[in-house]
Amino acid sequence: MAENKIPYKIFLTEDEIPRAWYNVRADMKTDHRPILNPGTLQPMTESDLEPVFCKELIKQELNDKDRFIEIPEGIRDFYKMYRPSPLVRAYCLEEALKTPAKIYYKYEGGNTSGSHKLNSAIAQAYYAKKQGLKGVTTETGAGQWGTALSMACGYFGLDVKVFMVKISAQQKPYRKGVMETFGASVTPSPSDTTEIGRKMLEQNPDSSGTLGCAISEAVETAVKSEGYRYVLGSVLNQVILHQTVIGQEAKIAFEKIGDYPDVIIGCAGGGSNLGGLMLPFMADKLAGKQAPYFIAVEPANCPSMTRGKFAYDFCDTGMVTPLAKMYTLGATFSPPSNHAGGLRYHGMSPILSQLYHDGYIDEARAVMQSEVFKAATLFARHEGTLPAPESAHAIKAAIDEAVKCRETGEEKTILFGLSGTGYFDLGAYMLYNEGKLVDLVPTDDDLARGLSAIPEVNL
Amino acid sequence: MAENKIPYKIFLTEDEIPRAWYNVRADMKTDHRPILNPGTLQPMTESDLEPVFCKELIKQELNDKDRFIEIPEGIRDFYKMYRPSPLVRAYCLEEALKTPAKIYYKYEGGNTSGSHKLNSAIAQAYYAKKQGLKGVTTETGAGQWGTALSMACGYFGLDVKVFMVKISAQQKPYRKGVMETFGASVTPSPSDTTEIGRKMLEQNPDSSGTLGCAISEAVETAVKSEGYRYVLGSVLNQVILHQTVIGQEAKIAFEKIGDYPDVIIGCAGGGSNLGGLMLPFMADKLAGKQAPYFIAVEPANCPSMTRGKFAYDFCDTGMVTPLAKMYTLGATFSPPSNHAGGLRYHGMSPILSQLYHDGYIDEARAVMQSEVFKAATLFARHEGTLPAPESAHAIKAAIDEAVKCRETGEEKTILFGLSGTGYFDLGAYMLYNEGKLVDLVPTDDDLARGLSAIPEVNL
């Protein structure tokens, strides 16, 4: 290939790491509806949230005024260890697809935690440390968030108690191992260390756990332990905010090479990866400028945007959290088994839900697991990077868009988020290689049952 | 930290990826002794090697004239997907150690194969493809080499048959999974697909396999299969040659920041990582210029340089390969169990052996496993990257050197090679976390037995 081509990887300098996070709420035409106290149906206030969350993070959660929120130097120093992440031109994939499209991906899986989750984990750990806390509690399912938080807390010398869904802890012992190496204590959930855990175990001693129960145990532990708060890896405004470093870096990189994406694609679970990549470009759309076509990709087994309802709902299965207005399949909805644990969430970030509802996110698309792994394998062989199954949802859509360009001859610039590595998902790849992955989708009855459990909130 | 500091990560541009590999043999005052046919004790010729190896690679293996060997564009294109690798300033580790030393590491674990092995795998696959071969065979123990070769062959559409030591295949099923995802066929060794494998199984149906047996099966399969050749991931001159991209990049990066290492440290198994990092700086020493102090770090359980003999010996346990003059513990030496599979080799690259024998490598040092994991954990928590146990041997020595600087007040510049990621070694980390790792070293009797099996070759 010619030497005067745009490089395969566009790296920014460390000085170009964003100095502020972008708060899209300051620009949104219609802000998302406030989160509500489920008892009073009144908006949650700072003081309502203080027993559970860090003070500074609550301020960020409720901030709808400031377009930019400065990134403290202590966080920027940590970002410098693994950021800026590369914007990669997928030359080899383009060749394999014989497409005139230019395909780019922003790769967030190069750090030891293996995903973009570290961008928010380090911020949350920083504010916990600054507040003088001893430690934090959280839950983890697939383990990406727990790993990222363990790294961040290890760096600041904070204690971290991770409640890991029992079945995940058993299926992915190495995830537990890496968290412990960074100093975390990992408790399979349900456990006998909390009231809710003991109650669950009493009802069902063989319970393999749920994310809902792990959340409840983590919150209970935070509230009852002196000097602890609870932290969360997606859905919340603060998390979406921290993740905007991804899209801001991508935007600068595109400026450097004199290009701009026509299409932006991200996988969507709770919304942190999609939001982080998309929102700095969404700023252009909200300002009435030229902007990309935005596509959210979700798994067909957990289709909150494509088959859910835009309504107030609980954020957890246990129905102890505040109510949020969002696309939801119902807090009791249980997606059929698949191998993209990071996308198995019944709801969607309130910010992203509002933007989708108002037509700013152009399209949501649900894809089948087998197609996702087919795309992941094609990508791995040509681009030399093994993607996380979650991220491969975006790859699937990017390939489909590139193939459309081959048919129409359009030279579109496609950008997708490669949010994580597949190192910890080889069990799923092996099943796919052996032809043993099954595509499961919820039945209409499953969906109806979940949707009917959404509370009636006439606000 | 101040913005005008040297960045945490020094990236070169893709145009700065070396255009040629550095062949140190052209500069060595005393070349290594030739490899010998074990039957005739005559030096192996190109035609002797042709049934087993690719033609172009044989030329590289025997080349002692050309200082630089051009890297073909097809290989450089692949390098661009994951190179240049970053030279990282370990600011956070320095702070933790309170050392005036400047610590740098060249990180080769950022690609999906997880180690530096890909630098040679892609070169070997390229020449096999160019020769019109159908595929290649190889063996793998810990799995780093097999993974890298699978990626490289997947990229060129070459078939690859990997013989994986049976116990490793059982202990590390995910390594097998990633190889298969890239299209490789992985056969646990001993297998019933080869004569030597069947013979081994007949003698011991429950054999968990050895690297020696896997080599023999891979060679037999290559020789007996139309259109196949055998490839190897370390020890050979060609491999050391390909790995010199590491040190060349490091040298350019140091020029950019106006610094030069006082000490270079690498872990040493077969020599490919150490040689790759060190030799481009060794060129300065061979030219009589200022040069770093070179330290090779090996595991105390397999101490070929510190306790072996500089002698002609077989390269494999099965004693079917040519004889090489090298530091060796004897081809039958079996190191006690540990968790740095990539360093469990009885010998050492003939090039590196000669340089050590002649005093150009200043020091070889053997370290205990528990100290290695302690250093690895410290490094991970402060630098945010989980190292492979092999690479952590270099970290251990780098920390020791930095601590010495704290005591003497010297502001030395220390460079070490971080050859790989620890993602696939979490089982070992978990044992360490639980206090269950044991330091095993060979007894004097073990060593004497191995050394006594080295053949008498009076040349």
PDB file of C-alpha atoms in Angstrom, chain B residues 200-440:
ATOM      1  CA  MET B 200       4.383 -42.115  22.512  1.00  0.00           C
ATOM      2  CA  LEU B 201       0.776 -43.049  23.188  1.00  0.00           C
ATOM      3  CA  GLU B 202       1.589 -46.728  22.943  1.00  0.00           C
ATOM      4  CA  GLN B 203       4.320 -46.305  25.563  1.00  0.00           C
ATOM      5  CA  ASN B 204       2.158 -44.103  27.749  1.00  0.00           C
ATOM      6  CA  PRO B 205      -1.533 -43.735  26.858  1.00  0.00           C
ATOM      7  CA  ASP B 206      -1.987 -41.111  29.594  1.00  0.00           C
ATOM      8  CA  SER B 207       0.942 -38.934  28.496  1.00  0.00           C
ATOM      9  CA  SER B 208       0.259 -35.240  29.080  1.00  0.00           C
ATOM     10  CA  GLY B 209       2.751 -34.389  26.362  1.00  0.00           C
ATOM     11  CA  THR B 210       6.025 -32.485  26.129  1.00  0.00           C
ATOM     12  CA  LEU B 211       7.244 -29.662  23.929  1.00  0.00           C
ATOM     13  CA  GLY B 212       9.813 -32.060  22.505  1.00  0.00           C
ATOM     14  CA  CYS B 213       7.146 -34.485  21.352  1.00  0.00           C
ATOM     15  CA  ALA B 214       4.977 -31.700  19.915  1.00  0.00           C
ATOM     16  CA  ILE B 215       7.972 -30.448  17.886  1.00  0.00           C
ATOM     17  CA  SER B 216       8.552 -33.943  16.552  1.00  0.00           C
ATOM     18  CA  GLU B 217       4.886 -34.322  15.543  1.00  0.00           C
ATOM     19  CA  ALA B 218       4.862 -30.910  13.851  1.00  0.00           C
ATOM     20  CA  VAL B 219       8.057 -31.649  11.912  1.00  0.00           C
ATOM     21  CA  GLU B 220       6.831 -35.117  10.873  1.00  0.00           C
ATOM     22  CA  THR B 221       3.533 -33.659   9.674  1.00  0.00           C
ATOM     23  CA  ALA B 222       5.257 -30.918   7.685  1.00  0.00           C
ATOM     24  CA  VAL B 223       7.673 -33.302   5.992  1.00  0.00           C
ATOM     25  CA  LYS B 224       4.939 -35.807   5.107  1.00  0.00           C
ATOM     26  CA  SER B 225       2.308 -33.306   3.904  1.00  0.00           C
ATOM     27  CA  GLU B 226       2.432 -31.960   0.351  1.00  0.00           C
ATOM     28  CA  GLY B 227       2.812 -28.182   0.420  1.00  0.00           C
ATOM     29  CA  TYR B 228       3.578 -27.796   4.124  1.00  0.00           C
ATOM     30  CA  ARG B 229       6.621 -26.586   6.035  1.00  0.00           C
ATOM     31  CA  TYR B 230       7.476 -26.348   9.711  1.00  0.00           C
ATOM     32  CA  VAL B 231       7.832 -23.006  11.495  1.00  0.00           C
ATOM     33  CA  LEU B 232       9.176 -22.108  14.942  1.00  0.00           C
ATOM     34  CA  GLY B 233       8.665 -19.149  17.269  1.00  0.00           C
ATOM     35  CA  SER B 234      12.024 -18.627  18.984  1.00  0.00           C
ATOM     36  CA  VAL B 235      15.696 -19.693  19.195  1.00  0.00           C
ATOM     37  CA  LEU B 236      16.311 -19.573  15.422  1.00  0.00           C
ATOM     38  CA  ASN B 237      18.312 -16.750  13.855  1.00  0.00           C
ATOM     39  CA  GLN B 238      15.418 -15.822  11.566  1.00  0.00           C
ATOM     40  CA  VAL B 239      13.135 -15.287  14.558  1.00  0.00           C
ATOM     41  CA  ILE B 240      15.655 -13.116  16.398  1.00  0.00           C
ATOM     42  CA  LEU B 241      16.065 -11.195  13.136  1.00  0.00           C
ATOM     43  CA  HIS B 242      12.339 -10.467  12.749  1.00  0.00           C
ATOM     44  CA  GLN B 243      12.069  -9.388  16.366  1.00  0.00           C
ATOM     45  CA  THR B 244      14.617  -6.596  15.888  1.00  0.00           C
ATOM     46  CA  VAL B 245      11.725  -4.320  14.901  1.00  0.00           C
ATOM     47  CA  ILE B 246      11.204  -3.974  18.665  1.00  0.00           C
ATOM     48  CA  GLY B 247      14.609  -2.559  19.504  1.00  0.00           C
ATOM     49  CA  GLN B 248      14.837  -0.461  16.367  1.00  0.00           C
ATOM     50  CA  GLU B 249      11.567   1.260  17.221  1.00  0.00           C
ATOM     51  CA  ALA B 250      12.719   1.779  20.804  1.00  0.00           C
ATOM     52  CA  LYS B 251      15.917   3.361  19.565  1.00  0.00           C
ATOM     53  CA  ILE B 252      14.081   5.848  17.350  1.00  0.00           C
ATOM     54  CA  ALA B 253      11.719   6.707  20.207  1.00  0.00           C
ATOM     55  CA  PHE B 254      14.660   7.415  22.524  1.00  0.00           C
ATOM     56  CA  GLU B 255      16.199   9.655  19.882  1.00  0.00           C
ATOM     57  CA  LYS B 256      12.938  11.585  19.712  1.00  0.00           C
ATOM     58  CA  ILE B 257      12.945  12.301  23.437  1.00  0.00           C
ATOM     59  CA  GLY B 258      16.685  12.912  23.562  1.00  0.00           C
ATOM     60  CA  ASP B 259      17.481  10.046  25.897  1.00  0.00           C
ATOM     61  CA  TYR B 260      19.336   6.732  25.687  1.00  0.00           C
ATOM     62  CA  PRO B 261      19.089   3.719  28.010  1.00  0.00           C
ATOM     63  CA  ASP B 262      21.818   3.036  30.547  1.00  0.00           C
ATOM     64  CA  VAL B 263      20.419  -0.411  31.222  1.00  0.00           C
ATOM     65  CA  ILE B 264      18.397  -2.773  29.006  1.00  0.00           C
ATOM     66  CA  ILE B 265      16.581  -5.699  30.574  1.00  0.00           C
ATOM     67  CA  GLY B 266      14.747  -8.557  28.897  1.00  0.00           C
ATOM     68  CA  CYS B 267      13.342 -11.911  29.961  1.00  0.00           C
ATOM     69  CA  ALA B 268      15.066 -14.810  28.286  1.00  0.00           C
ATOM     70  CA  GLY B 269      13.548 -18.140  27.265  1.00  0.00           C
ATOM     71  CA  GLY B 270      14.657 -18.999  23.726  1.00  0.00           C
ATOM     72  CA  GLY B 271      15.903 -15.440  23.272  1.00  0.00           C
ATOM     73  CA  SER B 272      13.457 -13.881  20.811  1.00  0.00           C
ATOM     74  CA  ASN B 273      12.155 -11.135  23.073  1.00  0.00           C
ATOM     75  CA  LEU B 274      15.512 -10.265  24.631  1.00  0.00           C
ATOM     76  CA  GLY B 275      17.296 -10.354  21.297  1.00  0.00           C
ATOM     77  CA  GLY B 276      14.649  -8.308  19.547  1.00  0.00           C
ATOM     78  CA  LEU B 277      14.842  -5.507  22.076  1.00  0.00           C
ATOM     79  CA  MET B 278      18.566  -5.589  22.740  1.00  0.00           C
ATOM     80  CA  LEU B 279      20.339  -6.208  19.438  1.00  0.00           C
ATOM     81  CA  PRO B 280      19.741  -2.838  17.753  1.00  0.00           C
ATOM     82  CA  PHE B 281      21.432  -1.264  20.814  1.00  0.00           C
ATOM     83  CA  MET B 282      24.081  -3.998  20.770  1.00  0.00           C
ATOM     84  CA  ALA B 283      25.045  -2.607  17.358  1.00  0.00           C
ATOM     85  CA  ASP B 284      26.357   0.455  19.202  1.00  0.00           C
ATOM     86  CA  LYS B 285      28.447  -1.699  21.518  1.00  0.00           C
ATOM     87  CA  LEU B 286      29.837  -3.732  18.626  1.00  0.00           C
ATOM     88  CA  ALA B 287      30.759  -0.448  16.916  1.00  0.00           C
ATOM     89  CA  GLY B 288      32.665   0.645  20.030  1.00  0.00           C
ATOM     90  CA  LYS B 289      30.194   3.382  20.929  1.00  0.00           C
ATOM     91  CA  GLN B 290      28.463   4.153  24.212  1.00  0.00           C
ATOM     92  CA  ALA B 291      26.019   1.337  24.902  1.00  0.00           C
ATOM     93  CA  PRO B 292      23.658   0.133  27.619  1.00  0.00           C
ATOM     94  CA  TYR B 293      24.413  -2.485  30.263  1.00  0.00           C
ATOM     95  CA  PHE B 294      22.538  -5.590  29.087  1.00  0.00           C
ATOM     96  CA  ILE B 295      20.768  -7.895  31.544  1.00  0.00           C
ATOM     97  CA  ALA B 296      19.106 -11.203  30.616  1.00  0.00           C
ATOM     98  CA  VAL B 297      16.605 -12.472  33.185  1.00  0.00           C
ATOM     99  CA  GLU B 298      15.684 -16.136  33.350  1.00  0.00           C
ATOM    100  CA  PRO B 299      13.583 -18.224  35.738  1.00  0.00           C
ATOM    101  CA  ALA B 300      15.465 -19.934  38.550  1.00  0.00           C
ATOM    102  CA  ASN B 301      13.764 -23.178  37.580  1.00  0.00           C
ATOM    103  CA  CYS B 302      15.244 -23.185  34.066  1.00  0.00           C
ATOM    104  CA  PRO B 303      18.565 -21.315  34.338  1.00  0.00           C
ATOM    105  CA  SER B 304      20.253 -22.040  31.008  1.00  0.00           C
ATOM    106  CA  MET B 305      22.544 -18.998  30.995  1.00  0.00           C
ATOM    107  CA  THR B 306      23.389 -18.892  34.695  1.00  0.00           C
ATOM    108  CA  ARG B 307      23.822 -22.605  35.303  1.00  0.00           C
ATOM    109  CA  GLY B 308      24.036 -24.204  31.835  1.00  0.00           C
ATOM    110  CA  LYS B 309      27.014 -25.142  29.679  1.00  0.00           C
ATOM    111  CA  PHE B 310      28.110 -23.446  26.434  1.00  0.00           C
ATOM    112  CA  ALA B 311      28.172 -26.479  24.156  1.00  0.00           C
ATOM    113  CA  TYR B 312      26.758 -28.144  21.058  1.00  0.00           C
ATOM    114  CA  ASP B 313      23.406 -29.704  21.901  1.00  0.00           C
ATOM    115  CA  PHE B 314      20.124 -30.808  20.349  1.00  0.00           C
ATOM    116  CA  CYS B 315      17.404 -28.162  20.090  1.00  0.00           C
ATOM    117  CA  ASP B 316      14.633 -30.584  21.055  1.00  0.00           C
ATOM    118  CA  THR B 317      14.059 -33.180  23.715  1.00  0.00           C
ATOM    119  CA  GLY B 318      13.503 -35.880  21.080  1.00  0.00           C
ATOM    120  CA  MET B 319      17.026 -35.253  19.723  1.00  0.00           C
ATOM    121  CA  VAL B 320      15.973 -35.198  16.067  1.00  0.00           C
ATOM    122  CA  THR B 321      16.924 -31.589  15.257  1.00  0.00           C
ATOM    123  CA  PRO B 322      20.337 -30.267  14.230  1.00  0.00           C
ATOM    124  CA  LEU B 323      22.950 -29.510  16.892  1.00  0.00           C
ATOM    125  CA  ALA B 324      23.434 -25.886  17.923  1.00  0.00           C
ATOM    126  CA  LYS B 325      26.240 -24.349  19.976  1.00  0.00           C
ATOM    127  CA  MET B 326      24.467 -22.617  22.818  1.00  0.00           C
ATOM    128  CA  TYR B 327      23.993 -22.306  26.558  1.00  0.00           C
ATOM    129  CA  THR B 328      22.098 -25.437  27.470  1.00  0.00           C
ATOM    130  CA  LEU B 329      20.934 -27.419  30.457  1.00  0.00           C
ATOM    131  CA  GLY B 330      20.820 -30.538  28.272  1.00  0.00           C
ATOM    132  CA  ALA B 331      18.036 -31.548  25.891  1.00  0.00           C
ATOM    133  CA  THR B 332      16.618 -33.989  28.431  1.00  0.00           C
ATOM    134  CA  PHE B 333      16.479 -31.418  31.240  1.00  0.00           C
ATOM    135  CA  SER B 334      12.946 -31.003  32.521  1.00  0.00           C
ATOM    136  CA  PRO B 335      12.423 -27.807  34.536  1.00  0.00           C
ATOM    137  CA  PRO B 336      10.320 -28.081  37.689  1.00  0.00           C
ATOM    138  CA  SER B 337       6.772 -26.824  37.319  1.00  0.00           C
ATOM    139  CA  ASN B 338       6.204 -23.064  37.132  1.00  0.00           C
ATOM    140  CA  HIS B 339       3.961 -20.537  35.424  1.00  0.00           C
ATOM    141  CA  ALA B 340       6.212 -18.993  32.827  1.00  0.00           C
ATOM    142  CA  GLY B 341       5.743 -21.581  30.077  1.00  0.00           C
ATOM    143  CA  GLY B 342       7.396 -19.340  27.518  1.00  0.00           C
ATOM    144  CA  LEU B 343      10.713 -19.495  29.413  1.00  0.00           C
ATOM    145  CA  ARG B 344      10.831 -23.263  29.934  1.00  0.00           C
ATOM    146  CA  TYR B 345      13.426 -24.040  27.288  1.00  0.00           C
ATOM    147  CA  HIS B 346      16.612 -25.956  27.958  1.00  0.00           C
ATOM    148  CA  GLY B 347      18.742 -23.909  25.561  1.00  0.00           C
ATOM    149  CA  MET B 348      19.235 -20.348  24.336  1.00  0.00           C
ATOM    150  CA  SER B 349      19.490 -18.728  20.910  1.00  0.00           C
ATOM    151  CA  PRO B 350      22.965 -19.438  19.433  1.00  0.00           C
ATOM    152  CA  ILE B 351      23.385 -15.725  18.647  1.00  0.00           C
ATOM    153  CA  LEU B 352      22.614 -14.631  22.191  1.00  0.00           C
ATOM    154  CA  SER B 353      24.666 -17.480  23.622  1.00  0.00           C
ATOM    155  CA  GLN B 354      27.711 -16.362  21.671  1.00  0.00           C
ATOM    156  CA  LEU B 355      27.230 -12.727  22.699  1.00  0.00           C
ATOM    157  CA  TYR B 356      26.936 -13.733  26.345  1.00  0.00           C
ATOM    158  CA  HIS B 357      29.937 -16.010  26.110  1.00  0.00           C
ATOM    159  CA  ASP B 358      31.971 -13.180  24.602  1.00  0.00           C
ATOM    160  CA  GLY B 359      30.900 -10.673  27.269  1.00  0.00           C
ATOM    161  CA  TYR B 360      28.668  -8.488  25.112  1.00  0.00           C
ATOM    162  CA  ILE B 361      25.620  -9.364  27.193  1.00  0.00           C
ATOM    163  CA  ASP B 362      26.836  -8.075  30.542  1.00  0.00           C
ATOM    164  CA  GLU B 363      24.823 -10.143  32.943  1.00  0.00           C
ATOM    165  CA  ALA B 364      22.416 -13.045  33.219  1.00  0.00           C
ATOM    166  CA  ARG B 365      20.298 -13.283  36.328  1.00  0.00           C
ATOM    167  CA  ALA B 366      17.956 -16.016  37.557  1.00  0.00           C
ATOM    168  CA  VAL B 367      14.927 -15.013  39.637  1.00  0.00           C
ATOM    169  CA  MET B 368      12.383 -16.850  41.763  1.00  0.00           C
ATOM    170  CA  GLN B 369       8.763 -17.199  40.671  1.00  0.00           C
ATOM    171  CA  SER B 370       7.235 -15.672  43.813  1.00  0.00           C
ATOM    172  CA  GLU B 371       9.394 -12.558  43.419  1.00  0.00           C
ATOM    173  CA  VAL B 372       8.306 -12.335  39.803  1.00  0.00           C
ATOM    174  CA  PHE B 373       4.594 -12.383  40.673  1.00  0.00           C
ATOM    175  CA  LYS B 374       5.148  -9.850  43.440  1.00  0.00           C
ATOM    176  CA  ALA B 375       6.763  -7.512  40.923  1.00  0.00           C
ATOM    177  CA  ALA B 376       4.023  -8.224  38.378  1.00  0.00           C
ATOM    178  CA  THR B 377       1.281  -7.298  40.849  1.00  0.00           C
ATOM    179  CA  LEU B 378       3.032  -4.093  41.912  1.00  0.00           C
ATOM    180  CA  PHE B 379       3.469  -3.158  38.280  1.00  0.00           C
ATOM    181  CA  ALA B 380      -0.155  -3.934  37.401  1.00  0.00           C
ATOM    182  CA  ARG B 381      -1.571  -1.829  40.196  1.00  0.00           C
ATOM    183  CA  HIS B 382       0.563   1.201  39.390  1.00  0.00           C
ATOM    184  CA  GLU B 383       0.867   1.008  35.631  1.00  0.00           C
ATOM    185  CA  GLY B 384      -2.558  -0.429  34.823  1.00  0.00           C
ATOM    186  CA  THR B 385      -1.261  -3.241  32.646  1.00  0.00           C
ATOM    187  CA  LEU B 386      -1.321  -6.908  33.641  1.00  0.00           C
ATOM    188  CA  PRO B 387       1.954  -8.478  32.499  1.00  0.00           C
ATOM    189  CA  ALA B 388       2.569 -12.023  31.297  1.00  0.00           C
ATOM    190  CA  PRO B 389       4.542 -13.997  33.892  1.00  0.00           C
ATOM    191  CA  GLU B 390       7.367 -14.302  31.363  1.00  0.00           C
ATOM    192  CA  SER B 391       7.593 -10.531  30.918  1.00  0.00           C
ATOM    193  CA  ALA B 392       7.379 -10.021  34.662  1.00  0.00           C
ATOM    194  CA  HIS B 393      10.860 -11.526  34.978  1.00  0.00           C
ATOM    195  CA  ALA B 394      12.126  -8.354  33.336  1.00  0.00           C
ATOM    196  CA  ILE B 395       9.922  -6.212  35.587  1.00  0.00           C
ATOM    197  CA  LYS B 396      11.446  -7.849  38.662  1.00  0.00           C
ATOM    198  CA  ALA B 397      14.958  -6.968  37.520  1.00  0.00           C
ATOM    199  CA  ALA B 398      13.933  -3.449  36.451  1.00  0.00           C
ATOM    200  CA  ILE B 399      12.452  -2.781  39.877  1.00  0.00           C
ATOM    201  CA  ASP B 400      15.629  -4.071  41.531  1.00  0.00           C
ATOM    202  CA  GLU B 401      17.748  -1.747  39.392  1.00  0.00           C
ATOM    203  CA  ALA B 402      15.458   1.205  40.130  1.00  0.00           C
ATOM    204  CA  VAL B 403      15.668   0.516  43.858  1.00  0.00           C
ATOM    205  CA  LYS B 404      19.464   0.454  43.617  1.00  0.00           C
ATOM    206  CA  CYS B 405      19.247   3.908  42.021  1.00  0.00           C
ATOM    207  CA  ARG B 406      17.166   5.105  44.949  1.00  0.00           C
ATOM    208  CA  GLU B 407      19.984   4.012  47.224  1.00  0.00           C
ATOM    209  CA  THR B 408      22.810   5.485  45.143  1.00  0.00           C
ATOM    210  CA  GLY B 409      20.902   8.530  43.875  1.00  0.00           C
ATOM    211  CA  GLU B 410      21.763   7.695  40.264  1.00  0.00           C
ATOM    212  CA  GLU B 411      19.285   8.934  37.646  1.00  0.00           C
ATOM    213  CA  LYS B 412      19.733   5.971  35.346  1.00  0.00           C
ATOM    214  CA  THR B 413      17.528   5.400  32.311  1.00  0.00           C
ATOM    215  CA  ILE B 414      16.226   1.844  32.498  1.00  0.00           C
ATOM    216  CA  LEU B 415      14.500   0.155  29.566  1.00  0.00           C
ATOM    217  CA  PHE B 416      12.841  -3.219  29.810  1.00  0.00           C
ATOM    218  CA  GLY B 417      10.791  -5.335  27.415  1.00  0.00           C
ATOM    219  CA  LEU B 418       7.178  -5.952  28.371  1.00  0.00           C
ATOM    220  CA  SER B 419       6.751  -8.754  25.907  1.00  0.00           C
ATOM    221  CA  GLY B 420       3.199  -9.825  26.626  1.00  0.00           C
ATOM    222  CA  THR B 421      -0.090  -9.576  28.448  1.00  0.00           C
ATOM    223  CA  GLY B 422      -1.137 -11.726  31.399  1.00  0.00           C
ATOM    224  CA  TYR B 423      -4.743 -12.155  30.219  1.00  0.00           C
ATOM    225  CA  PHE B 424      -4.209 -15.844  29.578  1.00  0.00           C
ATOM    226  CA  ASP B 425      -2.320 -16.466  32.811  1.00  0.00           C
ATOM    227  CA  LEU B 426      -4.949 -15.589  35.355  1.00  0.00           C
ATOM    228  CA  GLY B 427      -4.924 -19.098  36.760  1.00  0.00           C
ATOM    229  CA  ALA B 428      -1.354 -18.456  37.887  1.00  0.00           C
ATOM    230  CA  TYR B 429      -2.211 -15.026  39.299  1.00  0.00           C
ATOM    231  CA  MET B 430      -5.071 -16.575  41.261  1.00  0.00           C
ATOM    232  CA  LEU B 431      -2.712 -19.131  42.796  1.00  0.00           C
ATOM    233  CA  TYR B 432      -0.356 -16.307  43.711  1.00  0.00           C
ATOM    234  CA  ASN B 433      -3.195 -14.262  45.236  1.00  0.00           C
ATOM    235  CA  GLU B 434      -4.142 -17.293  47.336  1.00  0.00           C
ATOM    236  CA  GLY B 435      -0.541 -17.800  48.501  1.00  0.00           C
ATOM    237  CA  LYS B 436      -0.342 -21.123  46.702  1.00  0.00           C
ATOM    238  CA  LEU B 437       2.556 -20.520  44.315  1.00  0.00           C
ATOM    239  CA  VAL B 438       5.626 -22.527  45.222  1.00  0.00           C
ATOM    240  CA  ASP B 439       9.190 -21.708  44.228  1.00  0.00           C
ATOM    241  CA  LEU B 440      10.703 -24.810  42.704  1.00  0.00           C
TER     242      LEU B 440
END
